[in-house]
Short mmCIF file of C-alpha atoms in Angstrom, two decimals:
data_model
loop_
_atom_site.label_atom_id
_atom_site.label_comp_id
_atom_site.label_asym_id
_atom_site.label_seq_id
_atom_site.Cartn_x
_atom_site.Cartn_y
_atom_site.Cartn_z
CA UNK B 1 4.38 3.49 -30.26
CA UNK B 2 6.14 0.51 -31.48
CA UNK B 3 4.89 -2.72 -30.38
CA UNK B 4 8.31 -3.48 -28.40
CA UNK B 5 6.40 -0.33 -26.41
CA UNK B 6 2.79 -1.53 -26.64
CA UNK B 7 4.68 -4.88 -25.08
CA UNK B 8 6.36 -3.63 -22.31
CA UNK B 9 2.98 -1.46 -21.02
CA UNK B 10 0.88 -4.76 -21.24
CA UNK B 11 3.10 -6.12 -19.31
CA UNK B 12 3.48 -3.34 -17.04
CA UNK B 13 -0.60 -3.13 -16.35
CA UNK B 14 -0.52 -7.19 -16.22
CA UNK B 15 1.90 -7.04 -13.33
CA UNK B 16 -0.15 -4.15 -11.33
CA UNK B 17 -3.68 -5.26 -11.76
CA UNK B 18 -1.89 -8.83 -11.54
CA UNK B 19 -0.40 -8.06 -7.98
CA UNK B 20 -3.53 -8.51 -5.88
CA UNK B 21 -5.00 -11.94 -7.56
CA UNK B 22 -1.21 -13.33 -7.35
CA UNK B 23 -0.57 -12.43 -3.34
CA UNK B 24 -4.30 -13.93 -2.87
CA UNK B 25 -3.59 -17.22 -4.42
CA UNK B 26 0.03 -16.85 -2.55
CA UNK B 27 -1.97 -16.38 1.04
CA UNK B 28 -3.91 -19.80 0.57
CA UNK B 29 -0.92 -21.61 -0.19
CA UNK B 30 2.22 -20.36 2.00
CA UNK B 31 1.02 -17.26 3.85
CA UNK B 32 1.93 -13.76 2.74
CA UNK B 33 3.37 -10.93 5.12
CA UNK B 34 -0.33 -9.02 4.29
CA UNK B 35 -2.15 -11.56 5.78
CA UNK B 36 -0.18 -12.17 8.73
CA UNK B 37 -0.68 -8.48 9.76
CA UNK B 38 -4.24 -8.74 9.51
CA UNK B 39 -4.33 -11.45 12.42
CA UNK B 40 -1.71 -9.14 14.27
CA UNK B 41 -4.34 -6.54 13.87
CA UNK B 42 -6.61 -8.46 14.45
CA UNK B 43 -5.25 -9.28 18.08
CA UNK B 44 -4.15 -5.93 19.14
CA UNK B 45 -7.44 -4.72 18.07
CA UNK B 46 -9.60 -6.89 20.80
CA UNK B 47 -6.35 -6.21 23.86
CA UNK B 48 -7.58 -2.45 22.92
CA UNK B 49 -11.15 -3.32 23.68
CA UNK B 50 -9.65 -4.76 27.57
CA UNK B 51 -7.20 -2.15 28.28
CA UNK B 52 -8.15 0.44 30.75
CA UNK B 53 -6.44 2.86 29.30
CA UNK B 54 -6.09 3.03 26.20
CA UNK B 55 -2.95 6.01 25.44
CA UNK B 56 -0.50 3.38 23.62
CA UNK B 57 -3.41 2.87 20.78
CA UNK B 58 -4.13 6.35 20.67
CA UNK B 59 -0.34 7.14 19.75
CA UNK B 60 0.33 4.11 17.21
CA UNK B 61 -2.84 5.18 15.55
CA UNK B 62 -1.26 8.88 15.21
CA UNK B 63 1.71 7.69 14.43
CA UNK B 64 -0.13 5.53 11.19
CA UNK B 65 -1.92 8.85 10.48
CA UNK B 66 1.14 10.97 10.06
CA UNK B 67 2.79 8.65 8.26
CA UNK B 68 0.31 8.05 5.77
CA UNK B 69 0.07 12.15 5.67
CA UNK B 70 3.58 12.73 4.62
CA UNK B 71 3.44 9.97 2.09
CA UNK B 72 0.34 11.59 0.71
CA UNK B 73 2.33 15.30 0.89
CA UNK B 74 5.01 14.04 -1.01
CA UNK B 75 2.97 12.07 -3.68
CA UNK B 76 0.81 15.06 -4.33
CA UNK B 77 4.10 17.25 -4.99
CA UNK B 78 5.36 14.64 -7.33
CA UNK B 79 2.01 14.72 -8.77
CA UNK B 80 2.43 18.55 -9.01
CA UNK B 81 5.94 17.98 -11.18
CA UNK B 82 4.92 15.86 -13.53
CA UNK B 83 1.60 17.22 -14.23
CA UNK B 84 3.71 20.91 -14.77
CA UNK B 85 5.79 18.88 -17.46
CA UNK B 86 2.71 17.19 -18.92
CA UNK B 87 0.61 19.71 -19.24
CA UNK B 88 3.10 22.55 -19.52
CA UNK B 89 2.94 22.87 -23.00
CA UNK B 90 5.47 22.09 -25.75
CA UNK B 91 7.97 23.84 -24.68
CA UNK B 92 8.20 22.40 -21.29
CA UNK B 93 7.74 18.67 -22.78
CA UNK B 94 11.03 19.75 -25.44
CA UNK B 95 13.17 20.89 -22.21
CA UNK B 96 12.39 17.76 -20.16
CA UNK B 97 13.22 15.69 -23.05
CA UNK B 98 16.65 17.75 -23.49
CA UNK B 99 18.08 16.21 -19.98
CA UNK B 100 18.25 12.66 -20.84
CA UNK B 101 15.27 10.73 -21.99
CA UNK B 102 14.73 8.76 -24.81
CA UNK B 103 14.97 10.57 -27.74
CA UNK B 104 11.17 10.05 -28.67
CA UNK B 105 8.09 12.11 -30.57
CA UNK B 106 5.89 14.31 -28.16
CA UNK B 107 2.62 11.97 -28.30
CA UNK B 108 4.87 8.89 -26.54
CA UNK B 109 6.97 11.16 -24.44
CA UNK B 110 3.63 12.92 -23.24
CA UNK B 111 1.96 8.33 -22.65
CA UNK B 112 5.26 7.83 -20.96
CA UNK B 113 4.87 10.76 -18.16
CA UNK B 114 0.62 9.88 -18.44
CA UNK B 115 1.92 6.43 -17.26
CA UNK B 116 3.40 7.67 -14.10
CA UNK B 117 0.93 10.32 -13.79
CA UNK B 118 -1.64 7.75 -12.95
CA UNK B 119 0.38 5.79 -10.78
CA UNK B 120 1.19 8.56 -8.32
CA UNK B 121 -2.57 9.70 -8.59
CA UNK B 122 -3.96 6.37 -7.78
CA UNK B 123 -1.41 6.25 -4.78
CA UNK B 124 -2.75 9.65 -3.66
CA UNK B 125 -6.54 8.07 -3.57
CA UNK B 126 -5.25 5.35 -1.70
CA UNK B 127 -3.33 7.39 0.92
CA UNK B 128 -6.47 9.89 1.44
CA UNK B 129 -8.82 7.03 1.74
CA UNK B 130 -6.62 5.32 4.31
CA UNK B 131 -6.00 8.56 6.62
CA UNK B 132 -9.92 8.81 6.17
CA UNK B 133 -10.33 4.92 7.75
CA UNK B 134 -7.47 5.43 9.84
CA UNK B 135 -9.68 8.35 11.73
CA UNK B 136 -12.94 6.57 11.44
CA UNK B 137 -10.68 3.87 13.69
CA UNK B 138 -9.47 6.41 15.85
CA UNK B 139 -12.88 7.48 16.66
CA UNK B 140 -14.13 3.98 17.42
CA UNK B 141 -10.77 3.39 20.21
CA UNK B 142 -12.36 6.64 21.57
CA UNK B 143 -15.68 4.88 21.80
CA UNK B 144 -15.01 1.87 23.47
CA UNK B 145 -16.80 2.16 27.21
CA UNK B 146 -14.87 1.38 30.49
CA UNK B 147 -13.99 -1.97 31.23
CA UNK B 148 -16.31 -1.26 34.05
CA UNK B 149 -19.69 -1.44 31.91
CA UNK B 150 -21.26 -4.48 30.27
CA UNK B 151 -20.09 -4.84 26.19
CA UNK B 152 -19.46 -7.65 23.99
CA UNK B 153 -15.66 -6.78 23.97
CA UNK B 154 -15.05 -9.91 21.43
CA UNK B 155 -17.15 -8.69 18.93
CA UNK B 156 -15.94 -4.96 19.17
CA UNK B 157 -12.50 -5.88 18.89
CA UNK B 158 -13.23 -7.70 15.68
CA UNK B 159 -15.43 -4.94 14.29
CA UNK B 160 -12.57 -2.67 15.13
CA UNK B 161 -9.68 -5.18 13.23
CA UNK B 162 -12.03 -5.17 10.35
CA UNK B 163 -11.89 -1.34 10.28
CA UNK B 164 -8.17 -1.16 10.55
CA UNK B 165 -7.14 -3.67 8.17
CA UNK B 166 -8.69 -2.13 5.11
CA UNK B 167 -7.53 1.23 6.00
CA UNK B 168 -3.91 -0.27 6.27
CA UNK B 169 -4.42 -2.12 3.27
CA UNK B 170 -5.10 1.40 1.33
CA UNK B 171 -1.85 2.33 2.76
CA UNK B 172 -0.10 -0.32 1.35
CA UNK B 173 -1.61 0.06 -1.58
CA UNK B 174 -0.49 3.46 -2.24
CA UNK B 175 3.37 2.66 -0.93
CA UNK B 176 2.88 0.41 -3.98
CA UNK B 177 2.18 2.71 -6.61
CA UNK B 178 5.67 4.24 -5.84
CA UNK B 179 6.99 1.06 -6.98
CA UNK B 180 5.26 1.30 -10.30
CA UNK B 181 5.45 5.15 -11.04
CA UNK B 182 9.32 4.29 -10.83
CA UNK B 183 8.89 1.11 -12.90
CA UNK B 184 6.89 3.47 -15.26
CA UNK B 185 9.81 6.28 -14.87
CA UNK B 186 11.84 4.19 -16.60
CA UNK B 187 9.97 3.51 -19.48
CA UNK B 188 11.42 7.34 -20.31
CA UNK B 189 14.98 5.47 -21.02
CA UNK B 190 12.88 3.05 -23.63
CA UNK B 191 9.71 -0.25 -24.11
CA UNK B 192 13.27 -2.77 -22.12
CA UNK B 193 13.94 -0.42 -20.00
CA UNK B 194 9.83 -0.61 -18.62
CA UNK B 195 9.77 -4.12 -18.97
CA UNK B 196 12.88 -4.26 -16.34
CA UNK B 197 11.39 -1.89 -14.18
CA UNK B 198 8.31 -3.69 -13.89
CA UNK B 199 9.27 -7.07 -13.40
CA UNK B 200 11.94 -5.75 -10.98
CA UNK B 201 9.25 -3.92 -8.80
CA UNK B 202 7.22 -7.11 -9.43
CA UNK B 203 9.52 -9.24 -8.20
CA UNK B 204 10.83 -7.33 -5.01
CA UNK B 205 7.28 -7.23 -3.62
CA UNK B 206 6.55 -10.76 -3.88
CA UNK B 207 9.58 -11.23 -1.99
CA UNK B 208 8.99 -8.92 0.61
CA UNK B 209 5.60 -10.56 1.41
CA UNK B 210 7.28 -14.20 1.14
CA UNK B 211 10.89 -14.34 1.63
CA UNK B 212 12.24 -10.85 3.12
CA UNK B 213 13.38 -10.53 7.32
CA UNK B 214 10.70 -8.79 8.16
CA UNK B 215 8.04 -11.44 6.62
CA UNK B 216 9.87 -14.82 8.57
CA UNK B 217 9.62 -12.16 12.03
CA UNK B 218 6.10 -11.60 11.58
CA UNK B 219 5.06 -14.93 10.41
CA UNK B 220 6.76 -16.39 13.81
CA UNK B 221 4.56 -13.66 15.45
CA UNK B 222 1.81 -15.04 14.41
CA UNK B 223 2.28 -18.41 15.52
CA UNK B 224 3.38 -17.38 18.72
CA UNK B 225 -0.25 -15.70 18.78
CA UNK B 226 -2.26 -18.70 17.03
CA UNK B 227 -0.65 -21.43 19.31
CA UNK B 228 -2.30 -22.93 22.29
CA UNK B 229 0.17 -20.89 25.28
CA UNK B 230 -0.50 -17.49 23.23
CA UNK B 231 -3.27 -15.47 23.77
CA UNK B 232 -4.93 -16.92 20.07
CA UNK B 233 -6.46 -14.50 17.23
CA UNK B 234 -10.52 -13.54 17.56
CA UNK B 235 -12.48 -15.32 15.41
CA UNK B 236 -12.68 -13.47 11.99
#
């Protein structure tokens, strides 16, 4: 590897290990999209605990479920066609580098497709572990008595959002690693070519959680919820 390579990879692992500490400092200051779905949660979580019936959760919940199943079905197949290539033998590793990437020795063509390798891998972890909270959640709507029978519905409610919120937050998490195993794809093309991809990826996230649509929406959401004429958040 030349160091133009070893470069672009630091900077690649600074950006994805760097993510999380970034979007925390960026929640304490301005308010990210992440944290403003938490409260949501948060909210709809404790109506669940009041509602007599309770079919509307049941469904969204699915829905969350199947979604994060096909997202795990298609990163395991991806996982599937790289690992062939990477562990196909020589032969395979010449005839992927015959279609169009860098013209590079074996060793750093086999790093480059290790590189997105563990991306999509860590994505599947993430995806399996939040279908496995998303039915531990599932299980607890199911368990919540009639409205009819004495419970601390406050405190339920926030056990509940503090089940769902990790489990979407593994979800999230693994959405992510698509962004890197493509930022890592196109280290194939050469070290700039990485160091685009991951400062791109970098900087489209941050902007989702801060400046996209769908951020300003939910962040007037939440105020709507947090101000005196809304319902207001449970206490964390």
């Amino acid at each position: 590897m030349t160091p133009l390579d070893w470069a672009a990879v630091a900077l690649f692992f600074l950006c994805w290990l760097g993510y999380e500490p970034v979007l925390r400092v960026l929640s304490r200051s301005v308010g990210t999209l992440n944290q403003d779905m938490q409260l949501i949660r948060h909210v709809w979580m404790s109506a669940m605990t009041r509602r007599e019936i309770r079919l509307v959760d049941s469904q969204l919940m699915g829905h969350s479920i199947n979604t994060a199943s096909f997202f795990a079905s298609t990163n395991l197949l991806l996982i599937a066609a790289v690992a062939g290539i990477l562990f196909g033998g020589e032969a395979a590793l010449r005839g992927f580098a015959a279609v169009g990437a860098e013209a590079v020795p074996l060793p750093l063509l086999e790093a480059k497709l290790a590189l997105i390798l563990v991306c999509l891998v860590r994505g599947l972890l993430d995806f399996i572990w939040s279908i496995r909270q998303l039915n531990y959640t599932l299980a607890v709507i199911g368990s919540v008595p009639e409205l009819d029978e004495g419970l601390d519905r406050g405190a339920l409610g926030r056990a509940a959002g503090d089940l769902i919120n990790p489990a979407l937050a593994s979800f999230s998490q693994g959405v992510r690693a698509y962004y890197f195993a493509l930022a890592a794809a196109a280290w194939l093309m050469g070290p700039l070519w990485l160091g685009a991809g991951v400062v791109a990826a970098f900087a489209l996230l941050i902007w989702r959680q801060e400046g996209s649509p769908a951020a300003r929406a939910i962040r007037k959401v939440r105020a709507v919820l947090e101000s005196d004429s809304g319902k207001g958040p449970p206490a964390p």
